[in-house]
PDB file of C-alpha atoms in Angstrom:
ATOM      1  CA  MET X 655      85.835 112.782  94.251  1.00 68.00           C
ATOM      2  CA  GLN X 656      87.627 115.613  92.403  1.00 78.00           C
ATOM      3  CA  ARG X 657      88.611 117.560  95.570  1.00 88.00           C
ATOM      4  CA  LEU X 658      89.742 114.668  97.730  1.00 90.00           C
ATOM      5  CA  PRO X 659      93.335 114.848  98.979  1.00 91.00           C
ATOM      6  CA  ASP X 660      95.747 112.625  97.090  1.00 89.00           C
ATOM      7  CA  THR X 661      96.489 110.785 100.312  1.00 90.00           C
ATOM      8  CA  SER X 662      92.880 109.658 100.927  1.00 90.00           C
ATOM      9  CA  LEU X 663      91.757 106.014 101.016  1.00 90.00           C
ATOM     10  CA  THR X 664      89.387 106.608  98.098  1.00 89.00           C
ATOM     11  CA  VAL X 665      92.151 107.840  95.833  1.00 88.00           C
ATOM     12  CA  ALA X 666      94.423 105.006  97.028  1.00 88.00           C
ATOM     13  CA  LEU X 667      91.780 102.433  96.158  1.00 88.00           C
ATOM     14  CA  ALA X 668      91.328 103.986  92.776  1.00 87.00           C
ATOM     15  CA  SER X 669      95.102 103.969  92.228  1.00 84.00           C
ATOM     16  CA  GLY X 670      95.437 100.248  92.824  1.00 85.00           C
ATOM     17  CA  GLY X 671      94.818  99.206  96.380  1.00 86.00           C
ATOM     18  CA  ARG X 672      95.071  99.897 100.085  1.00 88.00           C
ATOM     19  CA  GLU X 673      98.905  99.850  99.943  1.00 91.00           C
ATOM     20  CA  HIS X 674      98.711 103.236  98.148  1.00 90.00           C
ATOM     21  CA  PHE X 675      97.064 104.888 101.168  1.00 92.00           C
ATOM     22  CA  GLY X 676      99.121 107.852 102.290  1.00 91.00           C
ATOM     23  CA  TRP X 677     101.183 107.975  99.125  1.00 92.00           C
ATOM     24  CA  GLY X 678     100.587 111.444  97.777  1.00 91.00           C
ATOM     25  CA  GLN X 679     102.642 113.422  95.326  1.00 91.00           C
ATOM     26  CA  ASP X 680     104.918 114.685  98.110  1.00 94.00           C
ATOM     27  CA  ARG X 681     105.709 111.109  99.239  1.00 94.00           C
ATOM     28  CA  HIS X 682     106.406 109.918  95.688  1.00 92.00           C
ATOM     29  CA  LEU X 683     108.680 112.868  95.113  1.00 95.00           C
ATOM     30  CA  ALA X 684     110.580 112.176  98.357  1.00 95.00           C
ATOM     31  CA  ALA X 685     111.014 108.553  97.379  1.00 95.00           C
ATOM     32  CA  ASP X 686     112.300 109.636  93.939  1.00 95.00           C
ATOM     33  CA  LEU X 687     114.692 112.140  95.564  1.00 96.00           C
ATOM     34  CA  PHE X 688     115.977 109.431  97.893  1.00 96.00           C
ATOM     35  CA  ASP X 689     116.668 107.151  94.962  1.00 95.00           C
ATOM     36  CA  ALA X 690     118.312 109.915  92.949  1.00 96.00           C
ATOM     37  CA  ILE X 691     120.643 110.841  95.837  1.00 95.00           C
ATOM     38  CA  ASN X 692     121.564 107.163  96.267  1.00 94.00           C
ATOM     39  CA  SER X 693     122.232 106.786  92.523  1.00 93.00           C
ATOM     40  CA  ASN X 694     124.382 109.916  92.492  1.00 94.00           C
ATOM     41  CA  THR X 695     126.295 108.645  95.571  1.00 92.00           C
ATOM     42  CA  ARG X 696     126.906 105.307  93.864  1.00 90.00           C
ATOM     43  CA  ALA X 697     127.943 106.914  90.542  1.00 90.00           C
ATOM     44  CA  THR X 698     130.331 109.556  91.909  1.00 90.00           C
ATOM     45  CA  GLY X 699     131.829 107.687  94.847  1.00 88.00           C
ATOM     46  CA  GLN X 700     135.465 106.783  94.987  1.00 88.00           C
ATOM     47  CA  TRP X 701     134.905 102.994  95.021  1.00 87.00           C
ATOM     48  CA  SER X 702     137.468 100.403  94.045  1.00 88.00           C
ATOM     49  CA  LYS X 703     136.728  98.906  90.630  1.00 85.00           C
ATOM     50  CA  GLY X 704     133.590  96.770  90.913  1.00 81.00           C
ATOM     51  CA  LYS X 705     133.149  97.502  94.625  1.00 87.00           C
ATOM     52  CA  ALA X 706     130.358 100.044  94.516  1.00 87.00           C
ATOM     53  CA  PRO X 707     127.726  99.173  97.151  1.00 88.00           C
ATOM     54  CA  LYS X 708     124.304  98.060  96.085  1.00 89.00           C
ATOM     55  CA  ILE X 709     121.908 100.584  97.623  1.00 89.00           C
ATOM     56  CA  PRO X 710     118.304  99.313  97.727  1.00 92.00           C
ATOM     57  CA  PRO X 711     115.617 101.635  96.304  1.00 92.00           C
ATOM     58  CA  PHE X 712     113.048 103.227  98.574  1.00 93.00           C
ATOM     59  CA  PRO X 713     110.168 100.789  99.141  1.00 92.00           C
ATOM     60  CA  ARG X 714     107.081 101.806  97.160  1.00 91.00           C
ATOM     61  CA  PRO X 715     103.601 100.276  96.964  1.00 89.00           C
ATOM     62  CA  GLN X 716     103.408  97.546  94.366  1.00 83.00           C
ATOM     63  CA  ALA X 717     100.484  96.618  92.155  1.00 70.00           C
ATOM     64  CA  LYS X 718      98.763  93.384  93.019  1.00 68.00           C
ATOM     65  CA  ALA X 719      99.905  90.266  91.108  1.00 66.00           C
ATOM     66  CA  LYS X 720      96.321  89.525  90.036  1.00 61.00           C
ATOM     67  CA  ALA X 721      95.884  92.871  88.371  1.00 55.00           C
ATOM     68  CA  LYS X 722      99.250  92.476  86.474  1.00 56.00           C
ATOM     69  CA  ALA X 723      98.286  88.935  85.334  1.00 56.00           C
ATOM     70  CA  LYS X 724      94.860  90.063  84.273  1.00 61.00           C
ATOM     71  CA  LYS X 725      96.225  92.939  82.250  1.00 62.00           C
ATOM     72  CA  ALA X 726      98.957  90.802  80.671  1.00 67.00           C
ATOM     73  CA  GLY X 727      96.577  88.112  79.428  1.00 73.00           C
ATOM     74  CA  LYS X 728      93.833  90.357  78.137  1.00 79.00           C
ATOM     75  CA  LYS X 729      94.192  91.683  74.607  1.00 85.00           C
ATOM     76  CA  PRO X 730      92.640  95.015  73.577  1.00 87.00           C
ATOM     77  CA  ALA X 731      89.422  94.851  71.586  1.00 88.00           C
ATOM     78  CA  THR X 732      89.483  95.749  67.905  1.00 91.00           C
ATOM     79  CA  VAL X 733      87.130  98.316  66.423  1.00 92.00           C
ATOM     80  CA  ALA X 734      85.219  95.567  64.605  1.00 90.00           C
ATOM     81  CA  GLN X 735      84.705  93.700  67.904  1.00 89.00           C
ATOM     82  CA  LEU X 736      83.444  96.877  69.594  1.00 88.00           C
ATOM     83  CA  TYR X 737      81.090  97.566  66.702  1.00 88.00           C
ATOM     84  CA  GLN X 738      79.772  93.995  66.789  1.00 88.00           C
ATOM     85  CA  HIS X 739      79.305  94.184  70.575  1.00 87.00           C
ATOM     86  CA  PHE X 740      77.322  97.439  70.526  1.00 87.00           C
ATOM     87  CA  SER X 741      75.300  96.753  67.387  1.00 87.00           C
ATOM     88  CA  ARG X 742      73.684  93.586  68.879  1.00 77.00           C
ATOM     89  CA  ARG X 743      70.159  93.726  70.207  1.00 65.00           C
TER      90      ARG X 743
END
């Protein structure tokens, strides 16, 4: 698994799901560059006061709602809880 390309399905599934398939470092950098250019355009444009256009960000794969909810509700284990868990027989 160490030498798989970053755009492979295995790496995508490990990153969070099938929607990450094809999203390698180059695609993430291109999306970041697109957003940076749009932010620069919005910041340096000669717009009337309060009339700067809202430029949507480049669409990126999102994490699933279940994974976010699961992580938000679960508290990290304390050292005492880990010790108790592993010292049981």
